[in-house]
XYZ file of C-alpha atoms in Angstrom:
524
model
C -67.267 65.392 1.266
C -70.942 65.344 0.310
C -72.049 68.830 -0.605
C -75.527 69.975 -1.605
C -75.119 72.143 -4.664
C -78.859 72.711 -5.053
C -79.970 76.331 -5.457
C -81.988 78.251 -2.913
C -85.376 79.700 -3.910
C -83.856 83.190 -4.004
C -81.052 81.957 -6.259
C -83.553 80.375 -8.650
C -85.716 83.491 -8.825
C -82.645 85.615 -9.465
C -81.560 83.109 -12.082
C -84.759 83.181 -14.077
C -85.212 86.927 -14.090
C -81.567 87.641 -14.915
C -80.888 88.803 -18.450
C -77.101 88.510 -18.147
C -75.556 85.542 -19.984
C -73.251 83.311 -17.921
C -69.539 83.711 -18.590
C -67.264 80.651 -18.653
C -63.866 79.832 -20.141
C -63.236 77.902 -23.353
C -60.495 75.306 -23.795
C -58.332 78.073 -25.265
C -58.976 80.401 -22.319
C -61.399 82.548 -24.329
C -64.482 84.007 -22.637
C -67.644 82.135 -23.655
C -71.147 83.344 -22.852
C -73.935 80.800 -22.326
C -76.871 82.385 -24.201
C -80.148 82.989 -22.366
C -81.822 81.135 -25.236
C -80.265 77.876 -24.032
C -82.738 78.005 -21.138
C -80.298 76.446 -18.658
C -80.572 76.493 -14.872
C -77.075 77.832 -14.289
C -75.628 78.835 -10.925
C -72.675 81.177 -10.517
C -73.070 82.271 -6.896
C -69.972 81.919 -4.682
C -71.424 79.056 -2.614
C -72.265 76.910 -5.655
C -68.890 77.554 -7.276
C -66.996 76.823 -4.064
C -68.929 73.616 -3.377
C -68.177 72.331 -6.888
C -64.491 73.233 -6.691
C -63.368 70.592 -4.196
C -64.227 67.024 -3.274
C -63.897 64.408 -0.542
C -60.169 64.145 -1.170
C -59.739 67.763 -0.019
C -56.485 68.016 -1.946
C -57.461 69.863 -5.122
C -59.372 73.115 -5.629
C -60.570 73.823 -9.186
C -63.242 76.460 -9.745
C -65.734 75.870 -12.560
C -67.138 78.824 -14.454
C -70.666 77.716 -13.610
C -72.741 74.892 -12.116
C -75.675 73.482 -14.072
C -78.583 72.397 -11.882
C -80.677 70.686 -14.569
C -84.385 70.032 -14.269
C -84.344 67.587 -17.196
C -81.934 65.499 -19.250
C -82.627 67.728 -22.252
C -80.925 70.603 -20.399
C -77.758 68.543 -20.144
C -77.987 67.614 -23.825
C -78.430 71.273 -24.822
C -75.401 72.249 -22.762
C -73.219 69.573 -24.377
C -74.343 70.422 -27.897
C -73.469 74.050 -27.272
C -70.161 73.027 -25.652
C -69.274 71.294 -28.924
C -69.209 74.656 -30.674
C -72.738 75.142 -31.892
C -76.391 74.728 -30.958
C -79.689 74.563 -32.824
C -82.689 75.992 -31.040
C -86.215 76.370 -32.435
C -84.859 75.830 -35.903
C -82.205 78.525 -35.583
C -78.513 78.352 -34.844
C -76.372 80.335 -32.456
C -73.413 79.799 -34.755
C -70.112 78.175 -33.790
C -68.594 79.018 -30.415
C -65.392 77.935 -28.674
C -65.597 74.544 -26.957
C -65.448 74.202 -23.171
C -65.176 71.412 -20.610
C -68.086 69.721 -18.832
C -68.028 67.329 -15.868
C -70.825 65.446 -14.130
C -70.711 65.530 -10.330
C -72.706 63.285 -8.027
C -71.865 63.463 -4.323
C -68.364 64.853 -4.842
C -66.641 61.793 -3.410
C -63.737 61.763 -5.831
C -60.240 62.101 -4.400
C -58.223 64.270 -6.811
C -60.658 66.561 -8.606
C -61.820 63.891 -11.050
C -65.281 65.519 -11.198
C -63.947 69.051 -11.721
C -64.158 71.252 -14.827
C -61.805 74.232 -14.360
C -63.386 77.290 -15.962
C -66.082 75.109 -17.544
C -69.402 73.746 -16.326
C -70.017 71.181 -13.585
C -73.354 69.360 -13.911
C -74.921 68.764 -10.505
C -76.510 65.364 -10.978
C -78.345 65.569 -7.638
C -80.575 68.241 -9.207
C -81.512 65.795 -11.970
C -82.401 63.129 -9.413
C -84.682 65.541 -7.552
C -86.446 66.444 -10.786
C -86.858 62.824 -11.979
C -90.397 61.827 -13.010
C -92.291 59.903 -11.754
C -89.573 59.288 -9.140
C -85.803 58.954 -8.819
C -86.190 55.212 -8.127
C -88.848 53.190 -9.951
C -89.105 49.473 -9.106
C -90.386 47.170 -11.858
C -93.724 45.438 -11.349
C -92.032 42.063 -10.873
C -89.332 43.487 -8.584
C -86.434 42.297 -10.750
C -84.946 45.709 -11.536
C -85.024 49.382 -10.622
C -84.813 52.315 -13.016
C -82.768 54.901 -11.143
C -81.827 58.514 -11.902
C -78.028 58.554 -11.969
C -77.725 61.355 -9.412
C -79.558 59.263 -6.815
C -77.603 57.950 -3.840
C -77.358 54.206 -3.317
C -78.854 54.533 0.157
C -82.052 55.863 -1.431
C -82.159 52.884 -3.794
C -81.808 50.605 -0.759
C -84.707 52.343 0.998
C -87.024 52.337 -2.026
C -86.267 48.732 -2.958
C -86.578 47.596 0.650
C -90.181 48.766 0.732
C -90.876 46.140 -1.933
C -88.812 43.431 -0.231
C -86.055 43.525 -2.859
C -82.510 44.857 -3.036
C -79.497 45.344 -5.312
C -76.936 42.613 -4.708
C -73.615 44.472 -5.017
C -72.727 47.380 -2.746
C -69.965 49.809 -1.934
C -69.076 50.100 1.749
C -70.344 53.691 1.826
C -73.888 54.207 0.529
C -73.961 58.002 0.180
C -72.498 57.888 -3.318
C -74.337 58.483 -6.578
C -75.295 55.683 -8.935
C -73.600 57.430 -11.868
C -70.439 57.983 -9.847
C -69.844 54.369 -8.841
C -70.861 53.001 -12.259
C -68.292 55.284 -13.885
C -65.603 53.522 -11.832
C -66.738 50.003 -10.873
C -68.432 50.017 -7.466
C -66.723 47.427 -5.277
C -67.225 45.995 -1.816
C -67.644 42.811 0.174
C -70.244 41.298 -2.189
C -68.032 41.660 -5.292
C -66.509 38.168 -5.005
C -70.013 36.674 -5.329
C -71.951 39.090 -7.555
C -69.247 41.123 -9.231
C -68.880 44.910 -8.962
C -71.888 47.168 -9.386
C -71.080 47.611 -13.089
C -71.715 43.864 -13.531
C -75.268 44.280 -12.265
C -76.654 46.810 -14.740
C -79.146 45.893 -17.474
C -79.448 49.203 -19.320
C -78.341 52.838 -19.289
C -79.490 56.192 -20.610
C -76.437 58.223 -21.581
C -75.841 61.679 -23.034
C -72.667 61.447 -25.089
C -70.010 64.126 -25.333
C -71.687 65.200 -28.580
C -74.963 65.860 -26.769
C -76.709 62.787 -28.166
C -79.255 61.118 -25.869
C -78.845 57.358 -26.219
C -80.182 54.237 -24.517
C -77.692 51.386 -24.385
C -77.474 47.811 -23.155
C -75.522 44.644 -24.018
C -77.618 44.406 -27.201
C -78.444 48.064 -27.939
C -75.462 50.340 -28.602
C -73.178 47.870 -26.774
C -69.990 49.826 -27.446
C -71.345 52.775 -25.480
C -72.778 50.521 -22.760
C -69.551 48.660 -22.064
C -67.437 51.775 -22.544
C -69.359 53.927 -20.078
C -69.346 51.270 -17.331
C -66.031 51.899 -15.631
C -65.234 54.521 -18.282
C -64.376 57.350 -15.862
C -66.952 59.668 -17.430
C -65.049 59.874 -20.734
C -67.749 58.883 -23.208
C -70.969 60.254 -21.792
C -72.983 61.302 -18.772
C -75.132 58.512 -17.327
C -78.629 59.838 -16.578
C -80.474 56.578 -15.830
C -79.408 53.073 -14.853
C -81.478 49.899 -14.754
C -80.125 48.042 -11.724
C -80.637 44.306 -11.110
C -82.594 43.417 -7.945
C -83.088 40.242 -5.937
C -84.900 39.172 -2.792
C -83.900 41.299 0.215
C -82.949 39.515 3.440
C -84.085 41.042 6.709
C -81.159 40.358 9.023
C -77.421 39.686 8.980
C -75.015 37.628 11.068
C -72.004 39.940 10.937
C -68.676 38.505 12.130
C -65.192 39.842 12.716
C -62.648 37.070 13.184
C -59.072 37.805 14.267
C -55.896 36.157 12.956
C -52.295 36.525 14.064
C -50.966 34.410 11.176
C -51.083 35.843 7.645
C -50.909 32.471 5.884
C -54.029 31.243 7.701
C -55.807 34.545 7.017
C -55.004 34.342 3.300
C -55.953 30.652 3.039
C -59.307 31.120 4.750
C -60.228 34.230 2.770
C -59.519 32.526 -0.545
C -61.388 29.382 0.456
C -64.460 31.356 1.484
C -64.642 33.371 -1.755
C -64.510 30.092 -3.714
C -67.828 29.105 -2.098
C -70.294 31.088 -4.199
C -73.287 28.777 -3.650
C -76.133 29.527 -1.248
C -74.242 28.027 1.690
C -71.276 30.386 1.313
C -70.853 33.764 2.973
C -72.687 36.709 1.398
C -70.052 39.308 2.248
C -66.291 39.107 2.751
C -63.719 41.778 3.426
C -60.562 42.044 5.517
C -58.792 44.727 7.523
C -55.473 45.172 9.265
C -55.144 46.253 12.895
C -51.616 47.549 13.602
C -50.027 48.522 16.872
C -48.564 51.712 15.360
C -52.037 52.966 14.473
C -55.371 53.581 16.158
C -56.836 50.246 17.240
C -60.608 50.566 16.888
C -62.244 48.023 19.189
C -65.766 49.501 19.073
C -67.200 46.488 17.191
C -66.292 44.088 19.975
C -68.110 43.567 23.282
C -66.942 45.976 25.969
C -65.692 43.066 28.071
C -63.402 41.923 25.225
C -62.019 45.242 23.996
C -58.950 45.223 26.268
C -58.219 41.637 25.243
C -58.383 42.573 21.546
C -56.098 45.595 22.041
C -53.573 43.412 23.891
C -53.591 40.894 21.042
C -52.708 43.662 18.586
C -49.928 44.992 20.817
C -48.487 41.501 21.337
C -48.325 40.645 17.624
C -47.894 44.180 16.174
C -50.407 43.270 13.461
C -53.710 41.403 13.531
C -55.643 40.397 10.415
C -59.397 40.846 10.642
C -61.597 38.588 8.531
C -64.979 40.282 8.171
C -67.804 38.105 6.878
C -71.579 38.246 6.857
C -74.365 35.790 6.235
C -77.826 37.099 5.376
C -81.024 35.474 6.584
C -84.757 36.004 6.981
C -87.685 34.207 8.545
C -87.410 31.193 6.245
C -83.705 30.595 6.919
C -83.760 31.549 10.621
C -83.975 27.908 11.831
C -80.679 26.963 10.126
C -78.626 30.172 10.227
C -76.584 29.182 13.307
C -75.790 25.785 11.767
C -74.644 27.485 8.560
C -72.381 29.876 10.496
C -70.885 26.939 12.404
C -70.278 25.028 9.155
C -68.555 28.019 7.572
C -66.283 28.809 10.516
C -65.457 25.495 12.248
C -62.346 24.830 10.127
C -61.023 28.419 10.057
C -57.540 28.967 11.477
C -58.175 32.120 13.514
C -56.816 32.936 16.958
C -58.796 30.792 19.436
C -61.478 32.765 21.269
C -61.346 35.734 18.901
C -64.466 35.326 16.784
C -67.154 37.932 17.420
C -70.654 38.022 15.920
C -73.332 40.693 15.805
C -76.911 40.124 14.671
C -78.167 43.280 12.927
C -80.883 44.414 10.487
C -79.919 44.226 6.811
C -80.215 47.993 6.340
C -78.029 48.726 9.361
C -75.345 46.362 8.107
C -75.177 47.929 4.661
C -75.263 51.419 6.201
C -72.575 50.623 8.797
C -70.025 53.192 7.574
C -72.478 56.022 8.243
C -71.851 55.597 11.974
C -68.110 55.976 11.387
C -68.748 59.118 9.352
C -70.829 60.607 12.167
C -68.019 59.919 14.669
C -65.382 61.516 12.443
C -67.569 64.541 11.735
C -68.081 65.076 15.457
C -64.289 65.078 15.900
C -63.692 67.394 12.933
C -61.864 64.585 11.107
C -64.167 64.054 8.110
C -63.501 67.156 6.012
C -59.741 66.687 5.970
C -57.344 65.628 3.175
C -57.755 61.988 2.146
C -54.713 60.848 0.137
C -56.162 57.378 -0.370
C -54.481 54.661 -2.396
C -56.639 51.829 -3.784
C -54.991 49.043 -5.739
C -55.720 45.579 -7.109
C -52.889 43.093 -6.464
C -52.528 39.759 -8.332
C -53.234 36.852 -5.999
C -50.025 35.090 -7.028
C -47.959 37.984 -5.620
C -49.930 38.803 -2.482
C -47.363 37.216 -0.150
C -44.580 39.292 -1.723
C -46.775 42.373 -1.429
C -47.584 41.632 2.202
C -43.957 41.057 3.158
C -42.644 44.111 1.313
C -45.421 46.653 1.886
C -47.222 45.662 5.077
C -44.238 44.304 7.019
C -41.545 46.322 5.252
C -43.241 49.732 4.977
C -46.394 50.116 7.080
C -45.213 48.451 10.259
C -42.016 50.513 10.145
C -43.897 53.811 10.097
C -43.886 55.805 13.331
C -47.674 55.825 13.097
C -50.429 54.895 10.665
C -53.805 56.545 10.140
C -57.138 55.411 8.789
C -58.249 51.957 7.701
C -56.317 49.410 5.644
C -58.536 47.068 3.614
C -57.121 43.705 2.503
C -59.319 41.072 0.840
C -59.533 38.875 -2.297
C -62.155 38.749 -5.016
C -62.925 36.654 -8.088
C -62.086 37.992 -11.533
C -64.692 35.797 -13.258
C -67.383 38.071 -11.806
C -66.067 41.009 -13.877
C -66.904 41.574 -17.548
C -63.726 42.279 -19.482
C -65.659 44.197 -22.165
C -66.148 47.001 -19.650
C -63.546 49.742 -19.290
C -62.388 48.921 -15.749
C -58.974 47.256 -15.499
C -58.077 44.384 -13.158
C -55.034 42.087 -12.851
C -55.130 39.195 -15.290
C -55.496 36.450 -12.665
C -58.437 34.424 -11.375
C -58.058 35.863 -7.859
C -56.804 39.342 -7.053
C -56.748 41.342 -3.841
C -58.427 44.657 -3.123
C -56.040 46.769 -1.039
C -57.163 50.126 0.292
C -54.941 52.488 2.271
C -57.709 54.829 3.448
C -55.579 57.424 5.183
C -56.686 60.772 6.595
C -54.428 63.745 7.282
C -56.058 65.091 10.421
C -54.576 67.424 12.994
C -51.010 68.497 12.287
C -50.263 65.687 9.845
C -49.251 66.759 6.363
C -51.065 64.926 3.564
C -47.899 64.981 1.453
C -46.246 62.681 3.999
C -48.986 60.134 3.440
C -48.725 60.634 -0.301
C -45.006 59.858 -0.057
C -45.886 56.546 1.575
C -48.282 55.810 -1.306
C -45.463 56.516 -3.745
C -43.223 54.062 -1.893
C -45.904 51.383 -2.177
C -46.209 51.951 -5.930
C -42.427 51.994 -6.329
C -42.034 48.735 -4.395
C -44.544 47.048 -6.686
C -42.778 48.460 -9.750
C -39.353 47.301 -8.560
C -40.687 43.866 -7.585
C -42.526 43.287 -10.852
C -45.914 43.098 -9.115
C -48.377 44.116 -11.836
C -50.936 46.037 -9.827
C -53.845 48.045 -11.185
C -54.844 51.227 -9.413
C -58.503 51.967 -8.680
C -59.880 55.517 -8.351
C -56.496 56.543 -9.737
C -55.353 59.942 -10.929
C -52.512 59.927 -13.416
C -51.197 63.109 -14.993
C -49.092 61.583 -17.790
C -50.478 59.970 -20.930
C -47.953 57.127 -20.720
C -49.322 56.154 -17.300
C -52.850 55.961 -18.697
C -51.657 53.925 -21.682
C -49.905 51.537 -19.299
C -52.971 51.346 -17.060
C -55.358 50.401 -19.859
C -52.806 48.195 -21.587
C -54.498 46.157 -24.346
C -57.704 48.207 -23.922
C -56.058 51.573 -24.630
C -56.605 51.604 -28.396
C -60.269 50.708 -27.948
C -60.632 53.317 -25.183
C -59.175 55.983 -27.484
C -61.415 54.871 -30.384
C -64.517 55.211 -28.209
C -63.393 58.661 -27.080
C -63.194 59.757 -30.707
C -66.576 58.155 -31.399
C -68.576 59.547 -28.476
C -66.658 62.654 -27.318
C -64.501 63.766 -30.258
C -63.950 67.296 -28.868
C -62.666 65.767 -25.579
C -65.011 67.828 -23.445
C -66.076 65.380 -20.753
C -64.526 64.787 -17.334
C -61.329 66.796 -17.793
C -60.464 66.249 -14.123
C -59.429 62.680 -14.932
C -56.476 64.119 -16.917
C -56.630 61.374 -19.544
C -56.927 63.419 -22.728
C -56.019 66.947 -21.587
């Protein structure tokens, strides 16, 4: 769900003339008043509270005490200093006060309330992006990087950079996410095998730590904070600005979906293609599963071929879809068809089942928006999304496929949503960052993107997720969850493994009162 938490003009006027301090709850459940002297743009109207209480997952509902709609980064810093139990203002001190929780929220696309702050304060980062000076996206003179307000959506970075003929190189499939949100996790998609996740394409950050300190960090300046925050699940600070790497922007894309009935061929071809990271390789690679016990979406394919594709799925029960793209522009137009032929001539797909579209670069990157519009029109967007995203070691992907895909998914009465299935290269990830991956050169990104629409109960889908996790546990497949939500400390310790001690040390260093991002349930 993408909700606009911004205040109306009437709300703002009421806010500024009000003389009543805002009431929130401390960690101990004690009433805490935010003093007027803090000069914070705080919203407590029912709409703002409701919008901040739930997210895209539509499974949790946690009301904050207030929503901060900051007009500057100093507002956020003042809030966090006060949240730590004290605040100096114009040389004076308010005196110690009980601590309370604070969470940054971008577009609210978390799945299990990770951006919530029950009883505390949610910081609406979209407000900060709107107030950014001189603009939310500033492209460097040489076009090699963009300084971006963290509440900005990636689609707006794409638009601003495109006007200069440049572009970020690593993307998520859905562009209506905030920069700070994806950088706090990893930011993965079909370009990750070549360029790494979005966190691998950041030069510098501005961060407000849990202590309310405003710090700039990079690989050379405050590196512990820099590497900790990237993939750090919001535990060490709130990102307010990111310097994102840019490169030349192509103008068009040859976008292919290639169908396989044989898993071994699908796996072999995917892994071979991601090993080709030179200019002649594909620029984007993902994979999906089409199963006969689910909805078979044939809208990508020509109308004359849609029945043929559906029959192929019904005949084999499961079809593996290799999705690749090759970018081009005016200079590479004369050779693009030759390059596509070179890349695909030795692939082992089902004969006659390769389909290619030629689309503008922006339309390709923004392709999921069309799916969102369809689902919204059907009332199937704002429904529970019990998604499961995992990284599976490449050495165990056959065991995973046989046990989970063949053994569990295909034996369900029906399946919903999209199942992603594609490999990526670990050498494109920086192990100093907080994000965890399997310890193998190649691992697979698996996404069970299920939606509980209509009469379906989301707990039923959650039970299937649990079976997947249990199968991996019983089989000794050492997966790592992505966008996870654990509720037990031992699960977090297991997840971070050798990084746990360092993660805990950084928490003590940058957020010693454990105020930030309580919805992650790591240190509660």
